Amino acid sequence: MKKDLSNIKKAKYLLDNNHCVAIPTETVYGLAANAYSDKATSKIFKLKKRPKSNPLIVHYSRVQDLRKDCEINSNFQKLYSKFCPGPLTFVLKLKKESKISKNVTNMKNTLAVRFPKNLVTRNLLSYLKYPLAAPSANIYTQLSPVSKKDVKEEFGNKLKFILDGGNSKVGLESTIINLVNKPRVLRLGGLDIKKISKVLKRKLNYKTIKSTKVPGQSKFHYSPGIPIRLNVKKHYLDEAFVLIQKRKKFDKNYFYLSKNKNLKEAGKNLYKTLRNIKRLKFKKIAVEKIPNIGIGQTINDRLKRASKR
Ligand code: TXA
Ligand code: MG
């Protein structure tokens, strides 16, 4: 714990001085900077090689801090009390008097916000006088990192500090819901939209929006950098084969997301497995059919994007 605190102090020192620091969250690791600072947030885009047009999610530990930046409504309150801290991001109306940097919103009048669950990051946020803007800590279009080692692999020595908070427990990015008007799901993620539907007492559908005008929904994303084939029954000899359920036969090309079709477990293992396959220098990936229910929908969404070239 003592060591932990000294790492948090180091992260705070760097963030207070407008540097970027990678932070652990339960979804994926984030590349964080002071959301109120133009100088700090511009470094995120540079490090990630991310287009400036793609807005960032801002992370808070307390609702009272969020109130300074956003208009809160009853749908937010219902979802917050049920799921936060947790893998859910809200798009809300930005307040005129908010100090959020224009880099974060790309001049829009909405803001994406979330309350991460990882205790190390919650602890860090409680010491700061500003919220943290943080996209996933990977180079633009690449796989999101779920451990300190993964972040290191993405940025090498270009990043001053990675705050270690263990492996991400959810392993998939947050679900994004726009609450400015009628609730609308913008991205499938670590929280099943059926659960959100239940709390809001309304049906929520997610339709893939083809237009790249919707930020971050570009078709080619979450890529391990090698070709992926989906819904495969039998793999070729040169393919790593990703499976959702244990098979009787042993094969050195088999990589399991879960022993017994547990989709939450599979979600947690997805990016870790794809990264591992890449580390082992496979040139191609085949993936068994994943049931398209619950978190399986999110897994399929990510795999589909990753398979586009
Ligand atoms: O789990 C997560 O959400 C992780 C962790 C680090 O919090 N973050 C993450 O950030 O996945 P990023 O930047 O990789 O994806 C955020 C998505 C982007 O697609 C972005 O375009 C969208 O959120 N977004 C941000 N602000 C928005 C806004 N005001 N309206 C609509 N979409 C927004
Ligand atoms: Mg990302």
Short mmCIF file of C-alpha atoms and ligand atoms in Angstrom, two decimals:
data_model
loop_
_atom_site.label_atom_id
_atom_site.label_comp_id
_atom_site.label_asym_id
_atom_site.label_seq_id
_atom_site.Cartn_x
_atom_site.Cartn_y
_atom_site.Cartn_z
CA MET A 1 0.00 0.00 0.00
CA LYS A 2 2.87 2.35 0.86
CA LYS A 3 4.40 1.72 -2.55
CA ASP A 4 1.01 2.29 -4.12
CA LEU A 5 0.71 5.72 -2.56
CA SER A 6 4.14 6.79 -3.77
CA ASN A 7 3.14 5.80 -7.30
CA ILE A 8 -0.06 7.79 -7.00
CA LYS A 9 1.98 10.78 -5.80
CA LYS A 10 4.28 10.44 -8.79
CA ALA A 11 1.30 10.27 -11.16
CA LYS A 12 -0.20 13.35 -9.51
CA TYR A 13 3.05 15.28 -9.82
CA LEU A 14 3.31 14.54 -13.54
CA LEU A 15 -0.37 15.26 -14.22
CA ASP A 16 -0.19 18.55 -12.23
CA ASN A 17 2.67 19.52 -14.57
CA ASN A 18 0.67 18.87 -17.76
CA HIS A 19 2.17 15.48 -18.62
CA CYS A 20 0.31 12.33 -19.71
CA VAL A 21 0.19 9.28 -17.45
CA ALA A 22 -1.35 5.88 -18.22
CA ILE A 23 -3.96 4.86 -15.65
CA PRO A 24 -5.60 1.51 -14.88
CA THR A 25 -9.36 1.14 -15.22
CA GLU A 26 -11.62 -1.90 -14.97
CA THR A 27 -12.38 -1.65 -18.71
CA VAL A 28 -8.99 -0.92 -20.33
CA TYR A 29 -5.98 1.24 -19.44
CA GLY A 30 -6.35 4.95 -20.28
CA LEU A 31 -3.89 7.59 -21.44
CA ALA A 32 -4.74 10.38 -19.00
CA ALA A 33 -4.19 14.13 -18.78
CA ASN A 34 -5.71 17.12 -16.97
CA ALA A 35 -9.06 17.63 -18.75
CA TYR A 36 -9.00 21.37 -17.97
CA SER A 37 -5.65 21.96 -19.66
CA ASP A 38 -5.21 22.59 -23.40
CA LYS A 39 -1.52 21.85 -23.16
CA ALA A 40 -1.93 18.53 -21.35
CA THR A 41 -4.80 17.22 -23.49
CA SER A 42 -3.07 18.10 -26.77
CA LYS A 43 -0.29 15.68 -25.74
CA ILE A 44 -2.78 12.80 -25.68
CA PHE A 45 -3.57 13.25 -29.39
CA LYS A 46 0.08 13.50 -30.27
CA LEU A 47 1.11 10.38 -28.35
CA LYS A 48 -1.80 8.30 -29.66
CA LYS A 49 -1.55 9.67 -33.21
CA ARG A 50 -5.29 10.27 -32.90
CA PRO A 51 -7.21 12.75 -35.09
CA LYS A 52 -8.19 15.89 -33.17
CA SER A 53 -11.78 15.44 -34.37
CA ASN A 54 -12.30 12.45 -32.06
CA PRO A 55 -13.47 13.68 -28.62
CA LEU A 56 -12.26 12.18 -25.31
CA ILE A 57 -13.99 10.62 -22.30
CA VAL A 58 -13.52 12.46 -18.99
CA HIS A 59 -13.10 10.48 -15.76
CA TYR A 60 -14.44 11.56 -12.35
CA SER A 61 -14.57 10.03 -8.89
CA ARG A 62 -17.45 12.12 -7.51
CA VAL A 63 -20.76 13.39 -8.96
CA GLN A 64 -20.31 16.76 -7.24
CA ASP A 65 -17.27 17.37 -9.47
CA LEU A 66 -19.19 16.34 -12.58
CA ARG A 67 -21.87 18.95 -11.78
CA LYS A 68 -19.33 21.71 -12.49
CA ASP A 69 -19.04 20.54 -16.09
CA CYS A 70 -22.35 18.89 -17.11
CA GLU A 71 -26.11 19.11 -16.87
CA ILE A 72 -27.34 16.08 -14.96
CA ASN A 73 -30.78 14.56 -15.64
CA SER A 74 -32.98 11.84 -14.12
CA ASN A 75 -31.86 9.12 -16.53
CA PHE A 76 -28.28 9.82 -15.49
CA GLN A 77 -29.23 9.55 -11.83
CA LYS A 78 -30.99 6.22 -12.31
CA LEU A 79 -28.08 4.68 -14.21
CA TYR A 80 -25.43 6.20 -11.97
CA SER A 81 -26.94 4.77 -8.80
CA LYS A 82 -27.24 1.31 -10.35
CA PHE A 83 -23.99 0.94 -12.29
CA CYS A 84 -21.36 3.42 -11.10
CA PRO A 85 -18.51 3.20 -10.60
CA GLY A 86 -18.47 0.84 -13.58
CA PRO A 87 -18.07 0.28 -17.32
CA LEU A 88 -20.63 2.86 -18.47
CA THR A 89 -19.99 6.23 -20.19
CA PHE A 90 -22.63 8.97 -20.36
CA VAL A 91 -22.83 11.67 -23.00
CA LEU A 92 -24.31 14.74 -21.30
CA LYS A 93 -24.84 18.40 -22.06
CA LEU A 94 -21.77 20.49 -21.36
CA LYS A 95 -22.28 23.53 -19.10
CA LYS A 96 -21.25 26.89 -20.59
CA GLU A 97 -19.16 27.69 -17.53
CA SER A 98 -17.27 24.37 -17.67
CA LYS A 99 -13.47 24.57 -17.75
CA ILE A 100 -13.09 21.43 -19.91
CA SER A 101 -10.50 22.00 -22.64
CA LYS A 102 -11.79 22.44 -26.19
CA ASN A 103 -9.42 19.65 -27.22
CA VAL A 104 -11.54 17.21 -25.21
CA THR A 105 -14.91 18.05 -26.76
CA ASN A 106 -13.76 19.01 -30.25
CA MET A 107 -15.86 22.17 -29.79
CA LYS A 108 -19.07 20.20 -29.26
CA ASN A 109 -21.60 21.10 -26.55
CA THR A 110 -21.70 17.58 -25.16
CA LEU A 111 -19.24 15.70 -22.95
CA ALA A 112 -18.63 11.96 -22.49
CA VAL A 113 -18.04 11.15 -18.80
CA ARG A 114 -17.44 8.09 -16.70
CA PHE A 115 -16.69 6.86 -13.17
CA PRO A 116 -14.02 4.16 -13.32
CA LYS A 117 -14.02 1.41 -10.70
CA ASN A 118 -10.32 0.59 -10.35
CA LEU A 119 -9.33 1.60 -6.80
CA VAL A 120 -5.85 2.89 -7.69
CA THR A 121 -7.37 5.31 -10.21
CA ARG A 122 -10.22 6.30 -7.88
CA ASN A 123 -7.61 7.04 -5.26
CA LEU A 124 -5.60 9.14 -7.72
CA LEU A 125 -8.70 11.09 -8.84
CA SER A 126 -9.56 11.92 -5.23
CA TYR A 127 -6.22 13.76 -4.88
CA LEU A 128 -6.61 15.85 -8.05
CA LYS A 129 -8.22 19.25 -8.50
CA TYR A 130 -9.37 18.37 -12.02
CA PRO A 131 -10.94 15.39 -13.82
CA LEU A 132 -8.89 13.23 -16.20
CA ALA A 133 -9.45 13.06 -19.94
CA ALA A 134 -8.42 9.59 -21.05
CA PRO A 135 -8.89 7.59 -24.22
CA SER A 136 -7.72 3.99 -24.29
CA ALA A 137 -3.91 3.87 -23.96
CA ASN A 138 -3.09 2.48 -27.40
CA ILE A 139 -1.87 3.90 -30.68
CA TYR A 140 -4.87 4.95 -32.80
CA THR A 141 -6.78 1.94 -34.32
CA GLN A 142 -4.72 -0.64 -32.38
CA LEU A 143 -5.80 -3.03 -29.61
CA SER A 144 -6.70 -1.50 -26.25
CA PRO A 145 -4.29 -2.39 -23.39
CA VAL A 146 -5.48 -4.37 -20.38
CA SER A 147 -2.23 -4.40 -18.36
CA LYS A 148 0.82 -2.26 -17.65
CA LYS A 149 2.86 -4.48 -19.95
CA ASP A 150 0.42 -3.85 -22.84
CA VAL A 151 0.70 -0.08 -22.42
CA LYS A 152 4.48 -0.32 -22.41
CA GLU A 153 4.27 -2.26 -25.66
CA GLU A 154 2.21 0.53 -27.26
CA PHE A 155 4.29 3.56 -26.24
CA GLY A 156 7.74 2.32 -25.19
CA ASN A 157 9.76 5.14 -23.64
CA LYS A 158 7.57 7.90 -25.08
CA LEU A 159 5.34 7.74 -22.02
CA LYS A 160 6.74 9.09 -18.74
CA PHE A 161 4.78 6.89 -16.35
CA ILE A 162 2.31 3.99 -16.21
CA LEU A 163 0.36 3.69 -12.98
CA ASP A 164 -0.01 -0.03 -12.29
CA GLY A 165 -3.41 -1.25 -11.14
CA GLY A 166 -3.28 -4.90 -12.16
CA ASN A 167 -5.14 -6.49 -15.06
CA SER A 168 -8.36 -4.83 -16.24
CA LYS A 169 -11.24 -6.88 -14.83
CA VAL A 170 -13.78 -6.20 -17.60
CA GLY A 171 -11.26 -6.10 -20.46
CA LEU A 172 -13.56 -4.31 -22.96
CA GLU A 173 -14.19 -0.56 -23.29
CA SER A 174 -17.18 1.02 -21.55
CA THR A 175 -20.66 1.03 -23.05
CA ILE A 176 -21.50 4.57 -24.22
CA ILE A 177 -25.01 5.99 -23.89
CA ASN A 178 -26.10 9.44 -25.02
CA LEU A 179 -28.57 10.89 -22.48
CA VAL A 180 -28.91 14.41 -23.88
CA ASN A 181 -32.31 13.60 -25.40
CA LYS A 182 -33.89 10.18 -25.84
CA PRO A 183 -31.32 7.61 -24.58
CA ARG A 184 -29.24 6.23 -27.44
CA VAL A 185 -26.48 3.62 -27.31
CA LEU A 186 -23.40 4.89 -29.16
CA ARG A 187 -21.02 2.02 -28.44
CA LEU A 188 -21.50 -1.51 -27.13
CA GLY A 189 -19.15 -2.24 -24.27
CA GLY A 190 -18.50 -3.87 -20.91
CA LEU A 191 -22.04 -3.31 -19.60
CA ASP A 192 -24.81 -5.35 -21.27
CA ILE A 193 -27.38 -2.95 -22.80
CA LYS A 194 -30.21 -5.24 -21.62
CA LYS A 195 -29.33 -4.25 -18.04
CA ILE A 196 -29.47 -0.57 -18.99
CA SER A 197 -32.83 -1.10 -20.74
CA LYS A 198 -34.24 -2.60 -17.58
CA VAL A 199 -33.31 0.38 -15.42
CA LEU A 200 -34.54 2.96 -17.96
CA LYS A 201 -37.67 0.86 -18.60
CA ARG A 202 -37.30 1.25 -22.36
CA LYS A 203 -36.03 -0.85 -25.21
CA LEU A 204 -32.55 0.09 -26.38
CA ASN A 205 -31.16 -1.03 -29.66
CA TYR A 206 -27.71 -0.64 -30.97
CA LYS A 207 -27.41 -0.13 -34.69
CA THR A 208 -23.98 0.05 -36.20
CA ILE A 209 -23.81 3.50 -37.65
CA LYS A 210 -21.98 3.33 -40.92
CA SER A 211 -20.98 6.97 -41.04
CA THR A 212 -17.56 7.77 -39.63
CA LYS A 213 -19.16 11.06 -38.54
CA VAL A 214 -20.00 9.27 -35.31
CA PRO A 215 -16.68 9.55 -33.55
CA GLY A 216 -14.67 6.46 -32.80
CA GLN A 217 -16.94 4.20 -34.79
CA SER A 218 -14.61 3.98 -37.74
CA LYS A 219 -14.92 0.58 -39.34
CA PHE A 220 -11.28 -0.34 -38.90
CA HIS A 221 -10.44 -0.33 -35.21
CA TYR A 222 -9.27 -2.50 -32.32
CA SER A 223 -6.85 -4.21 -34.64
CA PRO A 224 -4.13 -6.68 -33.65
CA GLY A 225 -2.46 -5.78 -36.97
CA ILE A 226 -2.94 -9.19 -38.65
CA PRO A 227 -5.89 -10.59 -40.67
CA ILE A 228 -8.81 -12.10 -38.74
CA ARG A 229 -11.37 -14.59 -40.10
CA LEU A 230 -14.67 -14.89 -38.22
CA ASN A 231 -17.25 -17.67 -37.61
CA VAL A 232 -14.68 -20.35 -38.40
CA LYS A 233 -15.32 -24.06 -37.78
CA LYS A 234 -11.91 -25.38 -38.80
CA HIS A 235 -8.69 -23.39 -38.85
CA TYR A 236 -5.82 -23.52 -41.35
CA LEU A 237 -2.42 -24.72 -40.20
CA ASP A 238 -0.91 -21.24 -40.17
CA GLU A 239 -3.75 -19.65 -38.16
CA ALA A 240 -4.04 -19.06 -34.44
CA PHE A 241 -7.53 -20.36 -33.58
CA VAL A 242 -9.50 -18.45 -30.95
CA LEU A 243 -12.14 -20.57 -29.21
CA ILE A 244 -15.00 -19.89 -26.83
CA GLN A 245 -15.24 -23.42 -25.48
CA LYS A 246 -12.73 -26.13 -24.56
CA ARG A 247 -12.17 -28.84 -27.18
CA LYS A 248 -11.21 -32.44 -26.47
CA LYS A 249 -8.31 -32.44 -28.88
CA PHE A 250 -5.08 -30.58 -28.11
CA ASP A 251 -3.73 -28.23 -30.76
CA LYS A 252 -0.86 -25.79 -30.29
CA ASN A 253 -2.78 -23.23 -32.35
CA TYR A 254 -5.77 -23.18 -29.94
CA PHE A 255 -6.32 -20.12 -27.74
CA TYR A 256 -9.25 -20.19 -25.33
CA LEU A 257 -11.30 -17.14 -24.39
CA SER A 258 -13.23 -19.24 -21.90
CA LYS A 259 -13.45 -22.86 -20.85
CA ASN A 260 -17.17 -23.13 -21.10
CA LYS A 261 -18.75 -20.34 -23.19
CA ASN A 262 -18.75 -17.84 -20.31
CA LEU A 263 -19.08 -14.60 -22.25
CA LYS A 264 -17.99 -12.27 -19.44
CA GLU A 265 -14.81 -14.28 -19.01
CA ALA A 266 -14.35 -14.29 -22.80
CA GLY A 267 -14.69 -10.49 -22.87
CA LYS A 268 -12.05 -10.15 -20.20
CA ASN A 269 -9.67 -12.37 -22.16
CA LEU A 270 -10.31 -11.03 -25.68
CA TYR A 271 -7.67 -8.30 -26.06
CA LYS A 272 -5.17 -10.19 -23.89
CA THR A 273 -5.50 -13.23 -26.16
CA LEU A 274 -5.24 -11.28 -29.44
CA ARG A 275 -2.16 -9.47 -28.15
CA ASN A 276 -0.60 -12.73 -27.03
CA ILE A 277 -1.18 -14.25 -30.48
CA LYS A 278 0.57 -11.27 -32.02
CA ARG A 279 3.48 -11.60 -29.58
CA LEU A 280 3.86 -15.23 -30.63
CA LYS A 281 4.27 -13.96 -34.23
CA PHE A 282 1.27 -15.69 -35.78
CA LYS A 283 0.46 -14.07 -39.12
CA LYS A 284 -3.27 -14.89 -39.19
CA ILE A 285 -6.16 -15.40 -36.77
CA ALA A 286 -9.32 -17.49 -37.08
CA VAL A 287 -12.14 -17.13 -34.55
CA GLU A 288 -14.88 -19.60 -33.69
CA LYS A 289 -18.49 -18.32 -33.79
CA ILE A 290 -19.27 -16.36 -30.61
CA PRO A 291 -22.91 -16.37 -29.37
CA ASN A 292 -24.37 -12.93 -30.12
CA ILE A 293 -26.00 -12.36 -26.73
CA GLY A 294 -25.03 -10.19 -23.73
CA ILE A 295 -21.33 -9.36 -23.73
CA GLY A 296 -21.05 -11.64 -26.78
CA GLN A 297 -22.52 -8.74 -28.80
CA THR A 298 -19.66 -6.51 -27.70
CA ILE A 299 -17.08 -9.19 -28.49
CA ASN A 300 -18.56 -9.63 -31.97
CA ASP A 301 -18.63 -5.86 -32.52
CA ARG A 302 -14.92 -5.60 -31.71
CA LEU A 303 -13.97 -8.64 -33.77
CA LYS A 304 -15.90 -7.36 -36.77
CA ARG A 305 -14.09 -4.02 -36.66
CA ALA A 306 -10.75 -5.71 -36.07
CA SER A 307 -11.31 -7.96 -39.11
CA LYS A 308 -11.90 -5.05 -41.52
CA ARG A 309 -8.83 -4.05 -43.50
O1 TXA B 1 -13.64 2.14 -21.21
C1 TXA B 1 -13.41 3.20 -21.78
O2 TXA B 1 -14.33 3.93 -22.20
C2 TXA B 1 -11.95 3.61 -21.97
C3 TXA B 1 -11.35 3.89 -20.59
C4 TXA B 1 -9.92 4.37 -20.66
O3 TXA B 1 -12.15 4.81 -19.91
N1 TXA B 1 -11.85 4.75 -22.82
C5 TXA B 1 -12.07 4.71 -24.15
O4 TXA B 1 -11.83 5.91 -24.80
O5 TXA B 1 -12.43 3.72 -24.73
P1 TXA B 1 -11.67 6.03 -26.37
O6 TXA B 1 -11.28 7.44 -26.61
O7 TXA B 1 -10.78 5.00 -26.88
O8 TXA B 1 -13.14 5.88 -26.87
C6 TXA B 1 -14.09 6.86 -26.51
C7 TXA B 1 -15.17 6.97 -27.52
C8 TXA B 1 -14.64 7.47 -28.85
O9 TXA B 1 -15.22 6.66 -29.84
C9 TXA B 1 -15.17 8.88 -28.92
O10 TXA B 1 -15.40 9.28 -30.23
C10 TXA B 1 -16.46 8.80 -28.14
O11 TXA B 1 -16.12 7.95 -27.08
N2 TXA B 1 -16.88 10.09 -27.59
C11 TXA B 1 -16.18 10.91 -26.80
N3 TXA B 1 -16.86 12.03 -26.53
C12 TXA B 1 -18.04 11.94 -27.18
C13 TXA B 1 -19.19 12.77 -27.30
N4 TXA B 1 -19.27 13.95 -26.69
N5 TXA B 1 -20.22 12.33 -28.05
C14 TXA B 1 -20.16 11.12 -28.66
N6 TXA B 1 -19.10 10.27 -28.59
C15 TXA B 1 -18.06 10.68 -27.86
MG MG B 2 -9.93 3.51 -28.05
#
